[in-house]
Coordinates of C-alpha atoms and ligand atoms in Angstrom, one line a residue:
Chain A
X1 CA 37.9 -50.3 5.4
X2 CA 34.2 -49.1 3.6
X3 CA 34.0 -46.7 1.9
X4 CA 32.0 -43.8 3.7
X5 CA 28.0 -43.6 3.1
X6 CA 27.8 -40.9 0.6
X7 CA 24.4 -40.7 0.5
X8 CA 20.8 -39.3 2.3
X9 CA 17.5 -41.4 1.9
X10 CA 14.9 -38.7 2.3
X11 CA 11.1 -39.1 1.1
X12 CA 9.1 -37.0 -1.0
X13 CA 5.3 -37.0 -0.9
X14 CA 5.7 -40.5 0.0
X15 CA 8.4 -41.8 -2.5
X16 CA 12.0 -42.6 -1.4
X17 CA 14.8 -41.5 -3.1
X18 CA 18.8 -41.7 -2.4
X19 CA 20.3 -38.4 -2.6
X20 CA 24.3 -37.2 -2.2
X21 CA 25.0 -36.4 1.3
X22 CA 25.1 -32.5 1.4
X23 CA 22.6 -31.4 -1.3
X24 CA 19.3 -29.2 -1.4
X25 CA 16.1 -30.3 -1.0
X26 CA 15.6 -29.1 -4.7
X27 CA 18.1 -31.4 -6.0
X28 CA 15.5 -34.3 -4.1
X29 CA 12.8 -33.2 -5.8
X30 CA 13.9 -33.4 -9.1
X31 CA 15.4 -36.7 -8.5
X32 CA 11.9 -37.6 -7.1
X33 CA 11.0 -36.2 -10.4
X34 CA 8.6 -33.3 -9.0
X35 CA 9.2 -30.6 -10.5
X36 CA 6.7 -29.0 -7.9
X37 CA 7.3 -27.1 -4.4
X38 CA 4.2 -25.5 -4.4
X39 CA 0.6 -23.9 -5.7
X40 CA 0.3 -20.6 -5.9
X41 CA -3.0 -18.6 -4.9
X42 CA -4.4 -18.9 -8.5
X43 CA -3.5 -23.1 -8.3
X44 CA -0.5 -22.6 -10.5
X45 CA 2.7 -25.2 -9.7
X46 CA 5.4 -23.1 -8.7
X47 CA 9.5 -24.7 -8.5
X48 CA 12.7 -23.0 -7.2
X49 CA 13.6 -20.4 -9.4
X50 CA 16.4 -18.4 -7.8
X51 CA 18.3 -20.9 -5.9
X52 CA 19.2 -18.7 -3.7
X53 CA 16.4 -18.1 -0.9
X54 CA 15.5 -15.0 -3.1
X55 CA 12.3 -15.5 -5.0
X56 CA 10.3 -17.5 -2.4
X57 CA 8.9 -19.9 -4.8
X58 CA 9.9 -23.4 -3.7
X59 CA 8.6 -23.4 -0.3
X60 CA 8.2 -27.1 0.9
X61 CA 6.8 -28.4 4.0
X62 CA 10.1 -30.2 5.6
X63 CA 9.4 -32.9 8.9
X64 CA 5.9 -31.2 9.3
X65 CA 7.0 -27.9 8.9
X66 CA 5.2 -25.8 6.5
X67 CA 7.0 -22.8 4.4
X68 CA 10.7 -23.9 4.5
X69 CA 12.6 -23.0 1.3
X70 CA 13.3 -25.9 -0.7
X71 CA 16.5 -24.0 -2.2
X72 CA 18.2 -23.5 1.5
X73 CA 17.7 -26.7 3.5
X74 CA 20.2 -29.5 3.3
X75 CA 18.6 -33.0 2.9
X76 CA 19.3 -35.7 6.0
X77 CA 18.7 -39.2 6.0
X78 CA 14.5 -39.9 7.4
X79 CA 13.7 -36.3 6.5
X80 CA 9.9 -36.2 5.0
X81 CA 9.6 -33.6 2.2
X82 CA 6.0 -32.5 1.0
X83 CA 5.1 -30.5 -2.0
X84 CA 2.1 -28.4 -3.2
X85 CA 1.3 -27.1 -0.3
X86 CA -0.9 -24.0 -0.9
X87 CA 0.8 -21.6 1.7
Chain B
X1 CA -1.1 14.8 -32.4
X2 CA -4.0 16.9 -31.1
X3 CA -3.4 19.1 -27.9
X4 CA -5.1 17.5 -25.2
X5 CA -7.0 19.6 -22.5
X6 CA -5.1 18.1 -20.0
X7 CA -1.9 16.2 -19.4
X8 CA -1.6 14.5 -16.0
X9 CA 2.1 14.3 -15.2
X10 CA 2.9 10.9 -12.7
X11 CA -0.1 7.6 -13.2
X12 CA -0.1 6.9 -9.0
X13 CA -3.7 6.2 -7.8
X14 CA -4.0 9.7 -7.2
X15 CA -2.8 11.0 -10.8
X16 CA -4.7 8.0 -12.3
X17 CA -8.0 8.5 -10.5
X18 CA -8.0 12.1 -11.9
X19 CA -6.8 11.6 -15.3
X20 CA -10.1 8.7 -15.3
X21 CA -12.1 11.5 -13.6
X22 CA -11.6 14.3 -16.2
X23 CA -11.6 12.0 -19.0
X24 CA -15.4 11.0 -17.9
X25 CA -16.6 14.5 -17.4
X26 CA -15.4 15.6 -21.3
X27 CA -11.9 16.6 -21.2
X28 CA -9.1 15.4 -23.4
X29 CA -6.9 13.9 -21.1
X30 CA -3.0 12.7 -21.6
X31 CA -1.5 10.6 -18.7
X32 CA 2.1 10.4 -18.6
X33 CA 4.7 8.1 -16.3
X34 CA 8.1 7.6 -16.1
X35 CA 7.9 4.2 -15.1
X36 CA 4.2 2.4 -14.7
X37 CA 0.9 3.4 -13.9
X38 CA 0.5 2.3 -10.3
X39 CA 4.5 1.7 -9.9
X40 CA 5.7 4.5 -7.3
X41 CA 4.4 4.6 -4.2
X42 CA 1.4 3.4 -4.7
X43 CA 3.1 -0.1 -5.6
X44 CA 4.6 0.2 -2.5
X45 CA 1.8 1.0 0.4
X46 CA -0.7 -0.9 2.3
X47 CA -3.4 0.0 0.3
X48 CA -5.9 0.3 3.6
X49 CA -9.3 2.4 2.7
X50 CA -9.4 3.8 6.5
X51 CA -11.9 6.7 7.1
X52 CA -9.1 9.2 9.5
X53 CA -10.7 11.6 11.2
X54 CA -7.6 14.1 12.6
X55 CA -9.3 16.8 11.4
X56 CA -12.7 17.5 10.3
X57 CA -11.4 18.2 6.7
X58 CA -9.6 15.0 6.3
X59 CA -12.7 13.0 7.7
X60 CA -15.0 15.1 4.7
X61 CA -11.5 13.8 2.3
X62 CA -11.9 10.6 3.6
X63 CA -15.7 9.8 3.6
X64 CA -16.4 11.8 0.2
X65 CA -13.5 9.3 -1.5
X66 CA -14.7 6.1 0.6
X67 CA -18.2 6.6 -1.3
X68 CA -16.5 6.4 -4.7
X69 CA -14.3 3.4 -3.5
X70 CA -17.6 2.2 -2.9
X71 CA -19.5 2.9 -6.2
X72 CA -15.7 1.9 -8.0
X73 CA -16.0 -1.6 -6.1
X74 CA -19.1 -2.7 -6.4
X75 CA -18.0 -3.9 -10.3
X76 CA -14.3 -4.5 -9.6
X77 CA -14.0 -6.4 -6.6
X78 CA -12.0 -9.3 -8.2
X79 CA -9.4 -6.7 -10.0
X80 CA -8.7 -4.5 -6.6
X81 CA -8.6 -7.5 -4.4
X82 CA -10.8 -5.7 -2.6
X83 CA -11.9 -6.9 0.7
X84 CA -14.4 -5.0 3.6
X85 CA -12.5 -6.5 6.2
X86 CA -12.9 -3.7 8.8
X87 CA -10.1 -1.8 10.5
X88 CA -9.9 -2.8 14.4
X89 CA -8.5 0.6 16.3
X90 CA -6.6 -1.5 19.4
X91 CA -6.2 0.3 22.3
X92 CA -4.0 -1.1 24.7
X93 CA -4.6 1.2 28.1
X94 CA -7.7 3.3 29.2
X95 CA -5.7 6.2 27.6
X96 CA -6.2 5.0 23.9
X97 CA -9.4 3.4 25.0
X98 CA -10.8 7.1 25.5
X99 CA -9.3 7.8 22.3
X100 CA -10.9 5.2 20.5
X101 CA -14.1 6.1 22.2
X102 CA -14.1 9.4 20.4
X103 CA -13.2 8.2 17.1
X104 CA -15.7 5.8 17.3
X105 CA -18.2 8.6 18.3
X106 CA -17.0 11.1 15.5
X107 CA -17.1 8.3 12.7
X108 CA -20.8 7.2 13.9
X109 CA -22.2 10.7 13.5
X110 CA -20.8 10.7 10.0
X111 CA -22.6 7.6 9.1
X112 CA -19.4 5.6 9.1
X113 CA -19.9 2.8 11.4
X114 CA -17.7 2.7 14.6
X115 CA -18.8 -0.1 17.2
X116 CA -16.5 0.0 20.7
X117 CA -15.5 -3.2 21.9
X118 CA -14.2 -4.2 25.6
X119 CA -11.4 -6.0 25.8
X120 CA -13.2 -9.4 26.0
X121 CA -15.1 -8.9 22.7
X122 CA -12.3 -8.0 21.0
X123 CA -10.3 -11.0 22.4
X124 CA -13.4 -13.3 21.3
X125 CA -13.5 -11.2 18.2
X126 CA -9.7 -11.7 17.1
X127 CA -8.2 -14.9 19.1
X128 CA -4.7 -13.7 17.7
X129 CA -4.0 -10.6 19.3
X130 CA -2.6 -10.7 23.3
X131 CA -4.3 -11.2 25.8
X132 CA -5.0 -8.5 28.4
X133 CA -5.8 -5.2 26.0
X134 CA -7.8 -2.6 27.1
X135 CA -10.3 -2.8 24.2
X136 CA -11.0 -1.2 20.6
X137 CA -12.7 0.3 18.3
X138 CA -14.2 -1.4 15.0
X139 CA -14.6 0.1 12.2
X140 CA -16.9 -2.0 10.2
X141 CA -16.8 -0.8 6.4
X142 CA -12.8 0.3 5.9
X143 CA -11.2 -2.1 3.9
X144 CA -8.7 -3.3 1.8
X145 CA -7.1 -2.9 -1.8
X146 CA -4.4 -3.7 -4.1
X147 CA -3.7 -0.1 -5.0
X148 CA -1.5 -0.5 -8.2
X149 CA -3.9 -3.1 -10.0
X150 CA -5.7 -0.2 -9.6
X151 CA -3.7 2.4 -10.7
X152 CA -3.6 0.2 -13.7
X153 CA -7.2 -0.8 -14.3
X154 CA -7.9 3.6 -14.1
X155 CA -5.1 3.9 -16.7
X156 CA -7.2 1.4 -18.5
X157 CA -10.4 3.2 -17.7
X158 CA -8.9 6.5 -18.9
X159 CA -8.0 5.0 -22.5
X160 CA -11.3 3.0 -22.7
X161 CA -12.8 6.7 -22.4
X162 CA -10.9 7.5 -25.3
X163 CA -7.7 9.1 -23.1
X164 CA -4.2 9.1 -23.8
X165 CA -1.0 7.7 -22.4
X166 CA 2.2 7.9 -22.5
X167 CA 4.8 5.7 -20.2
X168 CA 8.2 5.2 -19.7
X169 CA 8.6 8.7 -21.0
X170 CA 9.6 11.1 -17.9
X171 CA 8.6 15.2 -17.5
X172 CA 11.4 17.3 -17.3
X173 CA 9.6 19.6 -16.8
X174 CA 6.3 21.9 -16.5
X175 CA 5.2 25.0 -17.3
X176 CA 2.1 27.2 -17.8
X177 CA -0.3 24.8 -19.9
X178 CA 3.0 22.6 -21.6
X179 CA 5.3 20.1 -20.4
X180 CA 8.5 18.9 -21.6
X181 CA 9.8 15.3 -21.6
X182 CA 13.3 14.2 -21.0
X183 CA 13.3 13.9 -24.5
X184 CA 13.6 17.5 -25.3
X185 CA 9.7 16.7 -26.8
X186 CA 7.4 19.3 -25.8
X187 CA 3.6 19.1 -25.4
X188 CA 1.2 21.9 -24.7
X189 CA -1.7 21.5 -23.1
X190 CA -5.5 23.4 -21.8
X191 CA -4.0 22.1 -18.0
X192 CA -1.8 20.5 -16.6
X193 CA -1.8 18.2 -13.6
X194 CA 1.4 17.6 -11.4
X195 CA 0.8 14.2 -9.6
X196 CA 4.4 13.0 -9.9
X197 CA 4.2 12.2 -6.3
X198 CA 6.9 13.1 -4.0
X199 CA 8.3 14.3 -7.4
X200 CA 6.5 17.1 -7.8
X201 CA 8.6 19.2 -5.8
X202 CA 11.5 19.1 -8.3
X203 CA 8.8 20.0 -11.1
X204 CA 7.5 23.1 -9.3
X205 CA 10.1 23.7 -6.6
X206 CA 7.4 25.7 -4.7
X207 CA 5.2 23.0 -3.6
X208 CA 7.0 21.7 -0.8
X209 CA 6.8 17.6 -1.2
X210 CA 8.8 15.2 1.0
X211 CA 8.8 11.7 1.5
X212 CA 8.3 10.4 4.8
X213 CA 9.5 6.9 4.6
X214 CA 8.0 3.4 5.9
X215 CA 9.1 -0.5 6.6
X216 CA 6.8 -3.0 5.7
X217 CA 7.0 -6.9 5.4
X218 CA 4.8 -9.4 4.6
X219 CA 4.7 -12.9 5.6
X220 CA 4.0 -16.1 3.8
X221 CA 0.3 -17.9 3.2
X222 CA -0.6 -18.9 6.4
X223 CA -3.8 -20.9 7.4
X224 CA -3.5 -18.5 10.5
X225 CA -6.7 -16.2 10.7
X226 CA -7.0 -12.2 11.0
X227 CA -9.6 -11.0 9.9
X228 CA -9.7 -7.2 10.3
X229 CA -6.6 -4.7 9.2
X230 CA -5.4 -4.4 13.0
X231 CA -3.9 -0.9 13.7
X232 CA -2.4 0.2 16.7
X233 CA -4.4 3.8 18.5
X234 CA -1.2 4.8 18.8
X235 CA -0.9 4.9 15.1
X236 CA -0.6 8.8 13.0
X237 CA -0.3 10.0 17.7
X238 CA 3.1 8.2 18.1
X239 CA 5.7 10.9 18.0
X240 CA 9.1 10.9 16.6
X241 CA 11.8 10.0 18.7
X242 CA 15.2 11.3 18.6
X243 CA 16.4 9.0 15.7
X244 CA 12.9 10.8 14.2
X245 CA 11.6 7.5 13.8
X246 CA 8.1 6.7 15.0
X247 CA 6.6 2.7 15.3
X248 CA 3.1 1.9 15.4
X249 CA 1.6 -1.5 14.8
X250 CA -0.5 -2.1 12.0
X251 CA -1.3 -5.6 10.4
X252 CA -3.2 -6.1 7.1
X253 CA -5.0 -9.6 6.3
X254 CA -4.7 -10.1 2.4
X255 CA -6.8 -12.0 0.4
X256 CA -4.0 -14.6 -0.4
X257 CA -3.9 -15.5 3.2
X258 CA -0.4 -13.1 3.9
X259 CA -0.2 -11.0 6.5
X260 CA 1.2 -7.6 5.7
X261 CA 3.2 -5.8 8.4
X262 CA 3.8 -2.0 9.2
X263 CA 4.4 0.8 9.3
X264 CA 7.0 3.3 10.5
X265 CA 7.3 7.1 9.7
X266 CA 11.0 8.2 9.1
X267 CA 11.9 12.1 8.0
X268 CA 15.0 13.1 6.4
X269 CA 16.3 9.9 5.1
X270 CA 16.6 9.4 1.1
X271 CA 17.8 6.0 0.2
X272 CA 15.2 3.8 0.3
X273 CA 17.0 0.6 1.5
X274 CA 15.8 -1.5 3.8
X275 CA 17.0 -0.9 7.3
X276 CA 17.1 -4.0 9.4
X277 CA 17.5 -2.5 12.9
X278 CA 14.5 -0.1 11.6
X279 CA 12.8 -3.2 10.6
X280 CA 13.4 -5.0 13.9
X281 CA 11.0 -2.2 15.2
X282 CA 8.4 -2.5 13.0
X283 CA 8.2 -6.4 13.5
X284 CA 8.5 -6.3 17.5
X285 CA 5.6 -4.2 17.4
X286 CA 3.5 -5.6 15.6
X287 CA 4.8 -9.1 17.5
X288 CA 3.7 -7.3 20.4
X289 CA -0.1 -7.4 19.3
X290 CA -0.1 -10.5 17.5
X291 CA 2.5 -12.6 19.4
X292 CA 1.8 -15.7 16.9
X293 CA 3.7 -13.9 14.7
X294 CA 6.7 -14.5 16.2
X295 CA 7.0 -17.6 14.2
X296 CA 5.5 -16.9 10.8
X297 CA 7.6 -16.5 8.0
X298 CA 8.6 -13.3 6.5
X299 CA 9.4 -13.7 2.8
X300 CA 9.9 -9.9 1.8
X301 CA 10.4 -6.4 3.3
X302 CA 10.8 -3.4 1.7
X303 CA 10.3 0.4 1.7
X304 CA 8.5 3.0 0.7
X305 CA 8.2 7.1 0.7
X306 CA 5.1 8.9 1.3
X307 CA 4.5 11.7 -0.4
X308 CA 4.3 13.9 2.9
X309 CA 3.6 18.2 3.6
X310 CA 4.6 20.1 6.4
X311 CA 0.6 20.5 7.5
X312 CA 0.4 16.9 6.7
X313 CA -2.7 17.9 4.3
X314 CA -2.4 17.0 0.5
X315 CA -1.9 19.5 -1.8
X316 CA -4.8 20.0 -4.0
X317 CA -5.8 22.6 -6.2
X318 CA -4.4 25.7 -8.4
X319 CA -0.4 26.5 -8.8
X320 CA -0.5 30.0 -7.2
X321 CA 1.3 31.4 -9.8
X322 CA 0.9 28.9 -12.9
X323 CA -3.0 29.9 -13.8
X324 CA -2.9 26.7 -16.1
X325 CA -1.1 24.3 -13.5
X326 CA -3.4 22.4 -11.1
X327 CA -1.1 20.0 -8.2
X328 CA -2.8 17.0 -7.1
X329 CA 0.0 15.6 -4.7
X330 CA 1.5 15.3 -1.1
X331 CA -1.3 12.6 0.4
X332 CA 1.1 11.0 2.6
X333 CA 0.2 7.6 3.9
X334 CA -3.7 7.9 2.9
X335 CA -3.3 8.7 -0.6
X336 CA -4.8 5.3 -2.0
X337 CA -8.0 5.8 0.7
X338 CA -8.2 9.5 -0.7
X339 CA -7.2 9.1 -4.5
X340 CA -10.8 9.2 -5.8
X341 CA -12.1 12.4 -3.7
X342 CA -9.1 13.9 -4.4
X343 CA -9.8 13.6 -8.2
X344 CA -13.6 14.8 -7.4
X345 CA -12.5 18.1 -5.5
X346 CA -10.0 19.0 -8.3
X347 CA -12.5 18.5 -11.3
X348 CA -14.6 20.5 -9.0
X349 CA -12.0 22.9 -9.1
X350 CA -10.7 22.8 -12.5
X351 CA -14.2 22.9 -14.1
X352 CA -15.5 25.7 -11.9
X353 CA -18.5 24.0 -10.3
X354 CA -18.8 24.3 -6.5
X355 CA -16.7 21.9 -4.8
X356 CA -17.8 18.7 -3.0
X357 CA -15.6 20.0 0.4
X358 CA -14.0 23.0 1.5
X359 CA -11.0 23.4 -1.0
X360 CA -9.2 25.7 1.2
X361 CA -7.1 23.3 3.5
X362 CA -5.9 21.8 0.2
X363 CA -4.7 24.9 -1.7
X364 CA -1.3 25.4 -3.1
X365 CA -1.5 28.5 -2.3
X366 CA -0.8 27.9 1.8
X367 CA 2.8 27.4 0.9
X368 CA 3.9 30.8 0.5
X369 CA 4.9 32.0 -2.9
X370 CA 7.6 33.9 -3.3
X371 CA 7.9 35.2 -6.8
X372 CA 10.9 34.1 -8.6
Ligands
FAD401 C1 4.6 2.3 4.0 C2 3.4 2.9 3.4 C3 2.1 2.5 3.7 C4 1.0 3.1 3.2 N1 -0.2 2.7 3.5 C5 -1.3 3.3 3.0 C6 -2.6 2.8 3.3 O1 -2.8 1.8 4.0 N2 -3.7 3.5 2.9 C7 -3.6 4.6 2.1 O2 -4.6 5.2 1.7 N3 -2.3 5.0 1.7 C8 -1.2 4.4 2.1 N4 0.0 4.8 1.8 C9 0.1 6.0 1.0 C10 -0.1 5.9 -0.5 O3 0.6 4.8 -0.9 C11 0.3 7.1 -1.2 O4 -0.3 8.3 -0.6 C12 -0.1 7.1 -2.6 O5 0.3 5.9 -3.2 C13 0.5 8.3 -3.3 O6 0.1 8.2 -4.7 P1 0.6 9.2 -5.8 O7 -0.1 8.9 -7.0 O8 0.6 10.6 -5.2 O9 2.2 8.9 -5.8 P2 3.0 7.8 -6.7 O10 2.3 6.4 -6.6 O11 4.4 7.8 -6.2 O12 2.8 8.2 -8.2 C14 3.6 9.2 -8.7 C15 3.9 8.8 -10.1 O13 4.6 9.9 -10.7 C16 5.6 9.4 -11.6 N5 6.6 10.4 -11.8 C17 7.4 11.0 -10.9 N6 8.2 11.9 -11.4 C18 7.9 11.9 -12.8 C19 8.3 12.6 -13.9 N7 9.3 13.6 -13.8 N8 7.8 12.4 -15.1 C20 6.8 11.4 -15.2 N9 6.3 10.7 -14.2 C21 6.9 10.9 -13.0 C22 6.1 8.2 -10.8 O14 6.7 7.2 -11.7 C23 4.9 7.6 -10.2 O15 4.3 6.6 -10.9 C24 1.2 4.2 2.3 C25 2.4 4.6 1.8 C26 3.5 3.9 2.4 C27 4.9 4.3 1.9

């Protein structure tokens, strides 16, 4: 018997990476290395501060989708992730 | 430390925009806060310059403190986020339509320019609103503000002037030309200016303050476009119902590309937690104007009191029994439009030169005094 897939492929701003089945898409971006979600109105990076769908900061565009919280959406397999959006 | 001629008690737009006033015309002013300049109610508003005109006296308020908004501006655009974005006055049956007709025809003969739009050049005018409403009226030179940068920039002002403050230090309380902080430290005073908001009322229990409170949310950046603050007619006519709670849309464009989202009116309640079935009001109607806001993101609500009178005048003027007390307070949900008038008519007052408007609708003195 295998051993179950414990992991997600998921790609942010272009890059692959292999992440734990069940984590945020925080935990992505800093194994994709970014420590970015977004730019704030003054152009300033911005990264999940909170972790808990508090602050607001680490808004990502997820699939297309513009201002979903990095901090409170799960990461599944082909899901596209981009970062430093400006909204 | 020298007396000052004055000590402003509470560093909202209103209490700032006097203290800076009074400084500039030669007096020795103290400004004093609890908290921050700018960090009451004035933190929490809309922060929409919007010329009312429910009365003829709030109109002369209005347009005598929209002028100084205007001369203030013109070098601090940047600071105040300041944008003329217009108000659009949307009516959405023949009824408000006639209302709005008249606003627009009371505003234009005051020099404040009201242009009525059918319901197609409104439509072409602001794609986001719903179809099918009966027209509006626009507004062209309200705008829009940050009202506690201000607040804090007047505060500045005051000091640059060679003013005084003092925050984080809370009045306990006033009397005839002294205060006395929490700290047991008393300072006297030529005048003093109560502007503590809808705390005035425990200051000098006979100037009846209360707050009135609101919802508001705002929603993330969106590329989505509004470009005028878009307020329901029914707004300020909308009567209470029987859970005294009255809803009227009103939607406010920021310069960072958020929409802000209000407003309710709600008497009688005193925590200011948010209130989600409340809430759910305020959003559906302002969904009901702007449907595409349906599926924008909120990222924050929260709450806020106006300082609100039973007249639903501000209170502005002489104590009626405190010769050396002067109230500046009570300006409800148009005390950032009305902040810098407001500090005009009570120099006026307080330095004895004949005022700008009638000071009568504003006195103290309306709420009767009973002598203790
Ligand atoms: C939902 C909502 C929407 C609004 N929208 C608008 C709008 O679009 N346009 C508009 O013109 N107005 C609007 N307003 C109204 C406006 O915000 C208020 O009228 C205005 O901010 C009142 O200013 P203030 O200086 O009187 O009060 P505050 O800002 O509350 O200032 C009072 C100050 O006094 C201080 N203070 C209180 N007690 C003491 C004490 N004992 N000792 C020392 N300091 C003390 C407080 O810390 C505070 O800083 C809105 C208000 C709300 C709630």
């Amino acid at each position: 018997m295998s051993p179950p897939d414990l992991s997600s492929r998921v790609v942010v701003d272009g890059v692959a990476v292999d992440v734990p089945r069940g984590v945020t898409v925080v935990a992505a971006l800093v194994a994709a290395n970014s420590l970015c979600t977004r730019r704030s109105v003054t152009g300033q990076r911005r990264f999940a501060f909170c972790g808990i769908g508090q602050c607001q900061e680490c808004r990502v565009t997820v699939d297309g989708c513009a201002n979903q919280l990095a901090c409170g959406t799960i990461c599944a397999d082909g899901m596209t992730i981009a970062t430093g959006g400006d909204w | 430390m020298k007396h000052p001629d004055v000590i402003v008690v509470g560093a909202g737009i209103v209490g700032a925009a006097c203290a800076a006033e009074l400084q500039a015309l030669g007096r020795d002013v103290l400004l004093v806060d609890g908290g921050v300049p700018g960090g009451g109610v004035t933190a929490a508003g809309m922060g929409h310059l919007v010329a009312l005109d429910e009365t003829d006296d709030e109109l002369d308020l209005c347009l005598l403190s929209l002028a100084r908004w205007d001369a203030y501006l013109s070098t601090r655009t940047d600071l105040a986020e300041h944008v003329r974005c217009g108000t659009l006055w949307v009516a959405e049956d023949d009824a408000q339509m006639a209302h709005a007709r008249v606003r627009a025809q009371r505003l234009g003969r005051r020099g404040w320019d009201a242009v009525e739009l059918s319901g197609d050049a409104l439509a072409r005018m602001e794609p986001a609103l719903r179809a099918g409403l009966a027209g509006a009226v626009r507004v062209v030179r309200d705008g829009v503000v940050y009202p506690p940068a201000v607040a804090r920039d007047l505060a500045d002002t005051l000091v640059a002037l060679g003013g005084q403050t003092r925050f984080g230090t809370a009045v306990a309380r006033i009397d005839d030309g002294a205060i006395t902080l929490a700290s047991g430290e008393r300072i006297a005073a030529g005048d003093v200016v109560a502007a503590a908001g809808t705390a005035v009322t425990r200051l000098l229990p006979d100037i009846p303050v209360f707050p009135r409170k609101g919802h508001l949310a705002i929603t993330a950046r969106t590329p989505r476009r509004l470009s005028h603050q878009v307020v329901s007619m029914g707004y300020g006519q909308t009567a209470a119902g029987s859970d005294a709670l009255a809803v009227a849309a009103n939607v406010q464009p920021r310069i960072t590309g958020q929409w802000l989202i209000g407003s309710c009116r709600q008497d009688g309640i005193r925590h200011a937690d948010v209130d989600p079935r409340v809430l759910a009001q305020v959003l559906r109607s302002a969904i009901a104007l702007l449907p595409c806001l349906a599926d924008m993101k909120i990222i924050r609500s929260w709450t806020g009191m106006r300082p609100a009178t039973y007249d639903g005048r501000p209170v502005i003027g002489r104590h009626p029994a405190l010769p050396h007390v002067w109230v500046a307070a009570g300006h409800e949900g148009l005390g950032v439009t009305t902040a810098f008038g407001t500090a005009q008519l009570l120099a006026d007052l307080m330095l004895d030169r004949p005022a700008s408007i009638a000071a009568i609708p504003y006195s103290p003195s309306r709420f009767a005094h009973v002598p203790a």
